[in-house]
PDB file of C-alpha atoms in Angstrom:
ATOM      1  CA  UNK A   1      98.539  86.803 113.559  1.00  0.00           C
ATOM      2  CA  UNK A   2      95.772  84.840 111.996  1.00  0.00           C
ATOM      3  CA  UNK A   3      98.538  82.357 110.993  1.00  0.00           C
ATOM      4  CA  UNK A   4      99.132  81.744 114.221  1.00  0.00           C
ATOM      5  CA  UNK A   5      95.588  81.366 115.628  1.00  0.00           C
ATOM      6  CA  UNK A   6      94.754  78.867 112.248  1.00  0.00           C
ATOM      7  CA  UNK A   7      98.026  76.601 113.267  1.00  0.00           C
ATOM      8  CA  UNK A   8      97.328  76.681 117.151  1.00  0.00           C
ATOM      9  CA  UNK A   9      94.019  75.777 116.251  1.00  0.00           C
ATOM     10  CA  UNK A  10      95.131  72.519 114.365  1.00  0.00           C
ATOM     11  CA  UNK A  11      97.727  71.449 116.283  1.00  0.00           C
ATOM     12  CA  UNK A  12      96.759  72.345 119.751  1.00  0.00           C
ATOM     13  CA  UNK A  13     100.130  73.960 120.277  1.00  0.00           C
ATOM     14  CA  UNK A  14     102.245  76.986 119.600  1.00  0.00           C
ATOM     15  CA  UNK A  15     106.002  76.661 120.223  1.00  0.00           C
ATOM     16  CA  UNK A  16     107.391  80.371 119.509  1.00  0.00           C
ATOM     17  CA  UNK A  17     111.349  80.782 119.711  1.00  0.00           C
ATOM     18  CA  UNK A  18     112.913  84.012 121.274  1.00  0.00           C
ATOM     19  CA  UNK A  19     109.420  85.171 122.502  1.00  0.00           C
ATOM     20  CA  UNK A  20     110.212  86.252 125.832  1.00  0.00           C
ATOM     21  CA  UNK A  21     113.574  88.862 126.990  1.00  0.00           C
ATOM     22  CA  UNK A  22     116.400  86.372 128.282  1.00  0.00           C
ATOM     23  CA  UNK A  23     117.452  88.759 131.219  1.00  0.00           C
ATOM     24  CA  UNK A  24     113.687  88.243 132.809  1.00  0.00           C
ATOM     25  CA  UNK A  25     113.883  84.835 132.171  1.00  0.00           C
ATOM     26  CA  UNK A  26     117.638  85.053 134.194  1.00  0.00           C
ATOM     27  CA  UNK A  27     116.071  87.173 136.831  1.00  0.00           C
ATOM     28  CA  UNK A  28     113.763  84.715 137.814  1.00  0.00           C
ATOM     29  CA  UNK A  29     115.936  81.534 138.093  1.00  0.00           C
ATOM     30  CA  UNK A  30     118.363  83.874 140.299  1.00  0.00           C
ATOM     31  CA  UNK A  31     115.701  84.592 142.563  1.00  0.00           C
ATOM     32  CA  UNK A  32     114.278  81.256 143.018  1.00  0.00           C
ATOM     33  CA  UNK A  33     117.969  80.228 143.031  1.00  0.00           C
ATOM     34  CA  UNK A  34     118.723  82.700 145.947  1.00  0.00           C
ATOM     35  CA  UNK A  35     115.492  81.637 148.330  1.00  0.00           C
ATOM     36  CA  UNK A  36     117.660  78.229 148.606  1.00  0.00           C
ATOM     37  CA  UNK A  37     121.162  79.576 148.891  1.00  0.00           C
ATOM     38  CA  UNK A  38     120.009  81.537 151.915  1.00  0.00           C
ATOM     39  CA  UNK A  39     119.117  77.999 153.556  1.00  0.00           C
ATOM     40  CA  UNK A  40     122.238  76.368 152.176  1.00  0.00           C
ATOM     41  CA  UNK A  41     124.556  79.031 154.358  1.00  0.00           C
ATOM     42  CA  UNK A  42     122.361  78.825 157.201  1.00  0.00           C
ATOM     43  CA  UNK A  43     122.920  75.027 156.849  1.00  0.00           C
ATOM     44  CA  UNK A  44     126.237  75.080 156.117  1.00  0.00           C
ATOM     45  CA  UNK A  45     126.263  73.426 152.638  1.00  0.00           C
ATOM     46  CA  UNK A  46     128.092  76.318 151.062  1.00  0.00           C
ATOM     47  CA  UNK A  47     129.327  79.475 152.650  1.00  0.00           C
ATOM     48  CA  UNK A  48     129.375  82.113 149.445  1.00  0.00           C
ATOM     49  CA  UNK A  49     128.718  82.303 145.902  1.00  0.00           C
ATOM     50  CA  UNK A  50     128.691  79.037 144.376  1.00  0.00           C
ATOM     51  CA  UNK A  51     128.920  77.662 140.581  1.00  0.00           C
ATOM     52  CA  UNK A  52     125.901  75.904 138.758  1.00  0.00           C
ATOM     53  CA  UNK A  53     127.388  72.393 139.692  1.00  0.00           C
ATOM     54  CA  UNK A  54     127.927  73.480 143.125  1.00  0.00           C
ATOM     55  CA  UNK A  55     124.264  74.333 143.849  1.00  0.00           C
ATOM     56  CA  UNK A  56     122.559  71.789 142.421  1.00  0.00           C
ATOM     57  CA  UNK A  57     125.328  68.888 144.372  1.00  0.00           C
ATOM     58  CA  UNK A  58     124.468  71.201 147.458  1.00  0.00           C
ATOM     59  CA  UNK A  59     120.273  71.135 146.549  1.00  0.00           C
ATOM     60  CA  UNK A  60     120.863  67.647 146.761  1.00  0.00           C
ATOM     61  CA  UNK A  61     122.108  67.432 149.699  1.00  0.00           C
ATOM     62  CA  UNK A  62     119.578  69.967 151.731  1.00  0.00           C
ATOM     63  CA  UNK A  63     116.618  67.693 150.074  1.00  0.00           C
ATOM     64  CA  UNK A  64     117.975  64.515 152.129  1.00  0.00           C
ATOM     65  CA  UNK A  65     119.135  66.426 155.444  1.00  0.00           C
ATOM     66  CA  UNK A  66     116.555  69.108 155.828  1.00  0.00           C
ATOM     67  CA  UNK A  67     113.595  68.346 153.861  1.00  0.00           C
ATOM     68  CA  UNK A  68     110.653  71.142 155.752  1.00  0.00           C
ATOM     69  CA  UNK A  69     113.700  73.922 154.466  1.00  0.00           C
ATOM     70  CA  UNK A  70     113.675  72.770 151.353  1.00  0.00           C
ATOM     71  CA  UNK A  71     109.917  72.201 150.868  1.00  0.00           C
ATOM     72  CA  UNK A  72     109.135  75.592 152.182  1.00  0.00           C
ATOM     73  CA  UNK A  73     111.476  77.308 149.783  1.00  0.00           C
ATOM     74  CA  UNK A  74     110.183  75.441 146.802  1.00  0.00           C
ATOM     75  CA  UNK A  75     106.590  77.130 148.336  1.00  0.00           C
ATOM     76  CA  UNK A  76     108.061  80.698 148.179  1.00  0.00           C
ATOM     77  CA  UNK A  77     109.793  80.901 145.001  1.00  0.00           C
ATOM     78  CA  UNK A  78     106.090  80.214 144.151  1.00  0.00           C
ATOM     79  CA  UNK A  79     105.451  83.890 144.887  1.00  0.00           C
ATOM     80  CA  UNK A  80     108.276  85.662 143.969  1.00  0.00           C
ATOM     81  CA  UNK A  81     107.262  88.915 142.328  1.00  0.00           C
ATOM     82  CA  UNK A  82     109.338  88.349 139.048  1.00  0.00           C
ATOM     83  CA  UNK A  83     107.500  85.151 138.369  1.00  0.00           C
ATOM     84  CA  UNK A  84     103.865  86.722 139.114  1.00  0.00           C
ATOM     85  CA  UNK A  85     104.804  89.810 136.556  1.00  0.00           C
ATOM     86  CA  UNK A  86     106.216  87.432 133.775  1.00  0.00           C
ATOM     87  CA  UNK A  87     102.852  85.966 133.658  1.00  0.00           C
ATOM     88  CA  UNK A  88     101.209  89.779 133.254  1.00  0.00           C
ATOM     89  CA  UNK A  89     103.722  90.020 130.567  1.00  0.00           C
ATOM     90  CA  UNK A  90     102.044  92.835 128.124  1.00  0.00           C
ATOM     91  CA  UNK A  91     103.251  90.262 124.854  1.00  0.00           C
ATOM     92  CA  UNK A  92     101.840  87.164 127.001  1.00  0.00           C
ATOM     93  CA  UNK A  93      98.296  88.988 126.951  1.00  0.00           C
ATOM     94  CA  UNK A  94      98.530  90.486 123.228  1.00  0.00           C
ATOM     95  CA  UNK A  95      99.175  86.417 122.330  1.00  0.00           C
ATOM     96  CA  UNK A  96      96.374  85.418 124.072  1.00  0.00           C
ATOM     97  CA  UNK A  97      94.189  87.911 122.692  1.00  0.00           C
ATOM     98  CA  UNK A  98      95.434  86.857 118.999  1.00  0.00           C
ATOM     99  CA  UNK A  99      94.779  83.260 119.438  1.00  0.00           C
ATOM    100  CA  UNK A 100      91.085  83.932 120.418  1.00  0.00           C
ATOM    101  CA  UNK A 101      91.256  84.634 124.001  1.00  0.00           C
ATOM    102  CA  UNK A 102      89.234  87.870 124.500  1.00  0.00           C
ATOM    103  CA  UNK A 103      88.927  88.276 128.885  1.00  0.00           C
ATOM    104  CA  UNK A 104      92.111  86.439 129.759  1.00  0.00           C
ATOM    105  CA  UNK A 105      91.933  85.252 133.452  1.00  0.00           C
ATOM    106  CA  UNK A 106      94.685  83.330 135.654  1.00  0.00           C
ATOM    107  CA  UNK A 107      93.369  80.052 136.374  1.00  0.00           C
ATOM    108  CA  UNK A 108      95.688  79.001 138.851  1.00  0.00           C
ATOM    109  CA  UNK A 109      98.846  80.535 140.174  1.00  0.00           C
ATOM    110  CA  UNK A 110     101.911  80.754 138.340  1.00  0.00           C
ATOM    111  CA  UNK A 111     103.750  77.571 138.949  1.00  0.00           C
ATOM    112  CA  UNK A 112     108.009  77.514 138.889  1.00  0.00           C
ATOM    113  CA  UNK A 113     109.082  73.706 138.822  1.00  0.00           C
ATOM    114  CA  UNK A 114     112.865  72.311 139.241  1.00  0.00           C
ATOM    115  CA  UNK A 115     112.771  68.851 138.664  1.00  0.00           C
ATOM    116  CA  UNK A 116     115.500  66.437 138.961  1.00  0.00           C
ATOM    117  CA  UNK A 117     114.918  62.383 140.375  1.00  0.00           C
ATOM    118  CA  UNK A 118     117.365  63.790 143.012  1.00  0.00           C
ATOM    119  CA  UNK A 119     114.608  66.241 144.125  1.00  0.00           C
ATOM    120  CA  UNK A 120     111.788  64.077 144.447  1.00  0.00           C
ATOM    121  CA  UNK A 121     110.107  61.445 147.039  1.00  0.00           C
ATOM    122  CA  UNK A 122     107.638  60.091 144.211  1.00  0.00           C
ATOM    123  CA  UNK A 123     108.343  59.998 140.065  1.00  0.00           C
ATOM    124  CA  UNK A 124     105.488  62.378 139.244  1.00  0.00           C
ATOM    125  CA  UNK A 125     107.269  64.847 141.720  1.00  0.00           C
ATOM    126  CA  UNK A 126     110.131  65.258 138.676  1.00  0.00           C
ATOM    127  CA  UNK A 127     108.274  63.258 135.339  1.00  0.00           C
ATOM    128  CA  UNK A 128     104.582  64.262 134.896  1.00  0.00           C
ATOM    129  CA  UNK A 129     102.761  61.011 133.269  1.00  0.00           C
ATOM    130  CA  UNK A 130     100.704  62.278 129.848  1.00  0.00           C
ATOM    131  CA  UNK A 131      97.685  64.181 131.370  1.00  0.00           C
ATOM    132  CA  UNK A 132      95.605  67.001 130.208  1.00  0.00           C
ATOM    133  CA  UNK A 133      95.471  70.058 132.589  1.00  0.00           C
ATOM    134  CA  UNK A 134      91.871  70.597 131.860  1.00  0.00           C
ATOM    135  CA  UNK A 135      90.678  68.187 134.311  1.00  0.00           C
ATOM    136  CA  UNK A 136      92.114  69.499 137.626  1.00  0.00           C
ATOM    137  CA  UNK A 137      90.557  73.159 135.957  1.00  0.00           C
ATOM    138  CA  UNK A 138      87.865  72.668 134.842  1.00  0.00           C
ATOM    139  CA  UNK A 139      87.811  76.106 132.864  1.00  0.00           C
ATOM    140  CA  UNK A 140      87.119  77.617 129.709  1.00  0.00           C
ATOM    141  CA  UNK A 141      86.763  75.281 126.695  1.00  0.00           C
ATOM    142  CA  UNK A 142      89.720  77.566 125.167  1.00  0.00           C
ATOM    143  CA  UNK A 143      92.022  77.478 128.859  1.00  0.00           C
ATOM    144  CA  UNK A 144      95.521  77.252 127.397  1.00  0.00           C
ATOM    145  CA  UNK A 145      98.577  76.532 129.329  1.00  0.00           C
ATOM    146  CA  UNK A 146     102.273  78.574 128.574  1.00  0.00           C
ATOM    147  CA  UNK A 147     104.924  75.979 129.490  1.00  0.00           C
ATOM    148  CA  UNK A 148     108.346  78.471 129.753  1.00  0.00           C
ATOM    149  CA  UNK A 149     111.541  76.850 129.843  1.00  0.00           C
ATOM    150  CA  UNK A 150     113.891  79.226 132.028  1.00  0.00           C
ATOM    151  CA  UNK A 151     117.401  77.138 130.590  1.00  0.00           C
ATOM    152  CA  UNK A 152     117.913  75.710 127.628  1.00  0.00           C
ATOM    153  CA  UNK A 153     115.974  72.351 127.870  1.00  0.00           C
ATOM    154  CA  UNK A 154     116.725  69.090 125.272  1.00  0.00           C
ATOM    155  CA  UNK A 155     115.719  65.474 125.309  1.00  0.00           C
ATOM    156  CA  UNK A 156     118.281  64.285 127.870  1.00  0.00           C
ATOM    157  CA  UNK A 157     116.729  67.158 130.196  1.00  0.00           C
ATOM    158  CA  UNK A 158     113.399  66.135 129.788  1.00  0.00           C
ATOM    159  CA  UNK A 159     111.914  68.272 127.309  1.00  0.00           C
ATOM    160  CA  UNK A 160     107.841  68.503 127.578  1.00  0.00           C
ATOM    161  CA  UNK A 161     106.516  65.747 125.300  1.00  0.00           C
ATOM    162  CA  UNK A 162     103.307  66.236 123.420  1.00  0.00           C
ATOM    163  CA  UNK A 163     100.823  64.209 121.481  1.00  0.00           C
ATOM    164  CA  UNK A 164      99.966  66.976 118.734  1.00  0.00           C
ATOM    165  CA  UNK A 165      96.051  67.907 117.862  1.00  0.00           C
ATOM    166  CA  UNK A 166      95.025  65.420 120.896  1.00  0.00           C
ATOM    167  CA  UNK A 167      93.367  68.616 122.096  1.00  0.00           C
ATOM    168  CA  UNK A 168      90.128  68.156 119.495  1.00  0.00           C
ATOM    169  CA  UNK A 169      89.506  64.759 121.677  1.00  0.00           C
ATOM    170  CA  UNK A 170      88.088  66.552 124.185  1.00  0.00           C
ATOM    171  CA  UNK A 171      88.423  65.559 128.109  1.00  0.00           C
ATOM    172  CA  UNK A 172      89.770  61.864 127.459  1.00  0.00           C
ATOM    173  CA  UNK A 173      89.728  61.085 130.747  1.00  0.00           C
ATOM    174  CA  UNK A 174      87.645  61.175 134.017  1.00  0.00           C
ATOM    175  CA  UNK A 175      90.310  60.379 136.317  1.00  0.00           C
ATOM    176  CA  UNK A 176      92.918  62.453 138.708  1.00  0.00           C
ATOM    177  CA  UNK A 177      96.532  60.966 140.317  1.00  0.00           C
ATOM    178  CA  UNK A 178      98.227  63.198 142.392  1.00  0.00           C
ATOM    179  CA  UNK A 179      95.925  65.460 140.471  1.00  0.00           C
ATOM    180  CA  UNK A 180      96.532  65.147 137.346  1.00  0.00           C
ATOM    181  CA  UNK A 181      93.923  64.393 134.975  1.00  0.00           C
ATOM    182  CA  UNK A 182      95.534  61.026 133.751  1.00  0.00           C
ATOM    183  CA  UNK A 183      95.406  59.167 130.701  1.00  0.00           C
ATOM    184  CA  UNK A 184      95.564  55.477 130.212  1.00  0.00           C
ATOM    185  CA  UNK A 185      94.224  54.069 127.332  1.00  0.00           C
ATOM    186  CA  UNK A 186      95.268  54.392 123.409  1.00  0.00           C
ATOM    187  CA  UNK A 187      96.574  57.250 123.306  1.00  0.00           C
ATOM    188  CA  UNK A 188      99.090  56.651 125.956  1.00  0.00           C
ATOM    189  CA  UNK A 189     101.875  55.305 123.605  1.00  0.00           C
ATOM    190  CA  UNK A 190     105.303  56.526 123.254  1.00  0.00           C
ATOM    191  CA  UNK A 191     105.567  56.898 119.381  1.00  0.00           C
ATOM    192  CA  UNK A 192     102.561  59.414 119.785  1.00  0.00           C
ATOM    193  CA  UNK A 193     104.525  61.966 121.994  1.00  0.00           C
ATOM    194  CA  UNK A 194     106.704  65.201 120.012  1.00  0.00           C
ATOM    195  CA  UNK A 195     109.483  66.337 122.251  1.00  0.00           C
ATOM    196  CA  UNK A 196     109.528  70.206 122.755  1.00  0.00           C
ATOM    197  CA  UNK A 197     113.460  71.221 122.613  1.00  0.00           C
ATOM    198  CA  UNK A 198     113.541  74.720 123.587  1.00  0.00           C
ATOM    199  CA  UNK A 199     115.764  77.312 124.339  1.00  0.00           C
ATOM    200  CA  UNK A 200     115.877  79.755 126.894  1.00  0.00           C
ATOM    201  CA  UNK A 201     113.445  82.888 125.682  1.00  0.00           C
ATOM    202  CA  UNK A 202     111.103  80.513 123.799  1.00  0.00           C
ATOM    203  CA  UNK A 203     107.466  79.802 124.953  1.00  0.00           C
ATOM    204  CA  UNK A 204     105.208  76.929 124.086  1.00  0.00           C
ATOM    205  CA  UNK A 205     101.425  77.104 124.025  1.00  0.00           C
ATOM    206  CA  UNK A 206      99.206  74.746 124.371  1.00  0.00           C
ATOM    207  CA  UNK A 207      95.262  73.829 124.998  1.00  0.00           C
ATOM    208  CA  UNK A 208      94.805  72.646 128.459  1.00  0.00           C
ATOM    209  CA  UNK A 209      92.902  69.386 126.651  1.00  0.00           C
ATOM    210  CA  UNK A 210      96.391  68.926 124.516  1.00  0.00           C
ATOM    211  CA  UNK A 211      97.572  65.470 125.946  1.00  0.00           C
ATOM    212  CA  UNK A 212     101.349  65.920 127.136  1.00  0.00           C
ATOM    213  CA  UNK A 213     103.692  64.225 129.903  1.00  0.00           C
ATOM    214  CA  UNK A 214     106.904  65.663 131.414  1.00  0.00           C
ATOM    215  CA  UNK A 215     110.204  63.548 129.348  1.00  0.00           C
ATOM    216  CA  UNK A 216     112.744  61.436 131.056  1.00  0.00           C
ATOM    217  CA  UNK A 217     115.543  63.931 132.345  1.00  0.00           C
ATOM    218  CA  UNK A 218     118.252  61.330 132.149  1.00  0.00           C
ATOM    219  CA  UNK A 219     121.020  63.908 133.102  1.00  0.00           C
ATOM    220  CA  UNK A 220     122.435  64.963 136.889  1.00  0.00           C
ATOM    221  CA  UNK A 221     121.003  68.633 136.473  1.00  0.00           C
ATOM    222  CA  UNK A 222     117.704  70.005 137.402  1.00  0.00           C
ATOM    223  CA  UNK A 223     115.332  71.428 134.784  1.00  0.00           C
ATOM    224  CA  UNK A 224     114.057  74.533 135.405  1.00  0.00           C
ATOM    225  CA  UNK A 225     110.453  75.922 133.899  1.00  0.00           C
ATOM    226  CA  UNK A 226     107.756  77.884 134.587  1.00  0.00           C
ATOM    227  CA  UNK A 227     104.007  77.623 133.691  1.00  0.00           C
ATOM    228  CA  UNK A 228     101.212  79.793 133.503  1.00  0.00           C
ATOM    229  CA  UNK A 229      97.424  79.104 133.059  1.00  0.00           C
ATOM    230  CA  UNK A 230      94.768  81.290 131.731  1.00  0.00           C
ATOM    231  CA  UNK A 231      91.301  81.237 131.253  1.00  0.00           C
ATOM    232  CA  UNK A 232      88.680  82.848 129.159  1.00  0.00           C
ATOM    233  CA  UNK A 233      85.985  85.099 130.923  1.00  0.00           C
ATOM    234  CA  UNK A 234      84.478  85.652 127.784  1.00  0.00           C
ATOM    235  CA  UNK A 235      83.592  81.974 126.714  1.00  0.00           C
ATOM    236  CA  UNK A 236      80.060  80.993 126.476  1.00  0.00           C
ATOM    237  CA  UNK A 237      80.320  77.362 128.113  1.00  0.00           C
ATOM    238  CA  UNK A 238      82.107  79.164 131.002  1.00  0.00           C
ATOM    239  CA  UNK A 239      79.873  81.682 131.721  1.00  0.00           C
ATOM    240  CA  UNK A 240      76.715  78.662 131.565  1.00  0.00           C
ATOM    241  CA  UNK A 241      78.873  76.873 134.143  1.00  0.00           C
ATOM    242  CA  UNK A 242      78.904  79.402 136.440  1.00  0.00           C
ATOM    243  CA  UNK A 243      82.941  80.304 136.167  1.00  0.00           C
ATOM    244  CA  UNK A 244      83.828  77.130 138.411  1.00  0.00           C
ATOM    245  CA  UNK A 245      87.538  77.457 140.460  1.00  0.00           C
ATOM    246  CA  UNK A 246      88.479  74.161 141.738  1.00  0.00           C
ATOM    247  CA  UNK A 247      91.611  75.755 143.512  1.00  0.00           C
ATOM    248  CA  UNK A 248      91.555  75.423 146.795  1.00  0.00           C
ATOM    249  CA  UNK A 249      94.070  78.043 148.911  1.00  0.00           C
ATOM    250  CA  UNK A 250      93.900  77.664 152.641  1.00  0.00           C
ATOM    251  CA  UNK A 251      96.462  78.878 155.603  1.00  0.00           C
ATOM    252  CA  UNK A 252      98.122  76.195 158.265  1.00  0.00           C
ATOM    253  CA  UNK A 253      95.967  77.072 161.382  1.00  0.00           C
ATOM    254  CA  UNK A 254      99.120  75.790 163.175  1.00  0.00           C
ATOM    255  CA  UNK A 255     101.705  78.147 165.427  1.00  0.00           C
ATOM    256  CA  UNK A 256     104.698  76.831 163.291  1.00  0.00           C
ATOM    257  CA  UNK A 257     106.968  78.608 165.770  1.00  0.00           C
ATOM    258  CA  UNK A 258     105.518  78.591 169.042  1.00  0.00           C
ATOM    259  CA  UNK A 259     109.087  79.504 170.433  1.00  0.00           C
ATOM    260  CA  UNK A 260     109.445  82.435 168.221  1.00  0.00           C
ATOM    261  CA  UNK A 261     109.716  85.536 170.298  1.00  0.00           C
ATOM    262  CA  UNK A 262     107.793  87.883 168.428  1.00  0.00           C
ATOM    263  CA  UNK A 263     107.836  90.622 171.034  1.00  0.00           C
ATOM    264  CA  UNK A 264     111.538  90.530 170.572  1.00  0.00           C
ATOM    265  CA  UNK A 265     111.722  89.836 167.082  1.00  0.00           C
ATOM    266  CA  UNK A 266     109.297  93.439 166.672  1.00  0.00           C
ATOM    267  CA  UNK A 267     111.945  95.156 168.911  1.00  0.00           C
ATOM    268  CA  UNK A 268     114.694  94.756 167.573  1.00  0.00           C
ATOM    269  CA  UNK A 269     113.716  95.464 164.105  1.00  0.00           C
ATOM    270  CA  UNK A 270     111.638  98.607 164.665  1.00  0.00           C
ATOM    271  CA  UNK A 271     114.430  99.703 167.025  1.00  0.00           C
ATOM    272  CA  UNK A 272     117.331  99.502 164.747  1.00  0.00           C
TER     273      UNK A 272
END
């Protein structure tokens, strides 16, 4: 695998075809697909099993008539279980390893996106700007980010777009948007960025200081990815920086439902 680590090295990037089992990559996007459909019927947008067209027209519509239901299943498929394991993958950690990475960590929770401008109340909801992810982490000088595509994704879907070897700049910018660490000087010019076409079971690695922006998804369907983030517990300027976590996770102190009967609710479901 020395290969491997050499190239990733000098490019800042690893794009690795059929890496990853398609059926766990299916399982996922069913799930996540699922958490809406069950809002959909209680809606009324659909009442059964739907084609691919079919959910996405009926996404579209839940975003502009119910948009708490639709933000709060875009938080759960967040957490589904499938997602959380892909990212514990036993071939995910054995890469990681090879390329250097001796006491992988998760840096931030695994993150499942579905962008489309018809999901979105701001562009960099659905088209990242170029950014590096270091500076909203803050980790390991080796962090590295595994951007998973969970469809096939091409240029006229938005395939990630990335300035190659822009990693061995360092953090080029001081700045966060929206929180992302944003870049706006030279080397925010379109003949710099490489698309990444991928296909369903392929991975692509890069260094979280690898400059890269989301591409224009010119098409009427949603692209659907996943991305994990990974630190090293092992690295030296880590360790003299005391491990810092700039993730902040904190509950709403709110009663969402103050209405809910829970004494009820407890009844009839420990009751039968």
């Amino acid at each position: 695998m020395q290969h491997l680590k050499n190239k990733y090295f000098e490019e800042g990037y690893l794009h690795l075809p059929n890496f990853l089992n398609s059926a766990e990559i299916d399982e996922i996007r069913a799930e996540a697909k699922q958490v809406f459909i069950n809002q959909m019927i209680r809606l009324g947008l659909i009442s059964g099993s739907v084609n691919e067209t079919e959910f996405e027209h009926a996404l579209y519509k839940m975003f502009e008539t119910d948009l708490q239901a639709f933000i709060n299943c875009g938080k759960h498929i967040q957490h589904l279980i499938s997602l959380h394991r892909l990212s514990l993958d036993h071939k995910i950690v054995q890469l990681l390893n090879d390329i250097g990475i001796k006491s992988p960590v998760i840096s931030t929770r695994p993150v499942l996106f579905f962008n489309s401008r018809y999901l979105a109340k701001k562009e960099v909801y659905w088209k990242t700007p170029p950014h590096q992810d270091w500076r909203s982490i803050q980790g390991s000088i080796n962090a590295v980010v595994i951007w998973i595509p969970l469809i096939d994704i091409d240029v006229e879907l938005g395939a990630v777009e990335i300035i190659p070897k822009s990693h061995l700049e360092g953090l080029i910018t001081k700045e966060t948007v929206d929180s992302f660490g944003v870049i706006s000087n030279e080397f925010n010019k379109d003949d710099l960025f490489v698309p990444m076409e991928v296909k369903k079971g392929d991975i692509v690695l890069f260094s979280q200081f690898l400059i890269h922006r989301s591409g224009n998804n010119s098409s009427d369907s949603i692209r659907w990815s996943c991305h994990f983030r990974y630190n090293d517990l092992d690295e030296e300027s880590f360790i003299d920086r005391k491990y810092p976590h700039t993730y902040i996770y904190k509950p709403d102190d709110t009663l969402i439902h103050p209405e809910f009967d829970t004494l009820d609710g407890v009844k009839n479901y420990f009751n039968g």
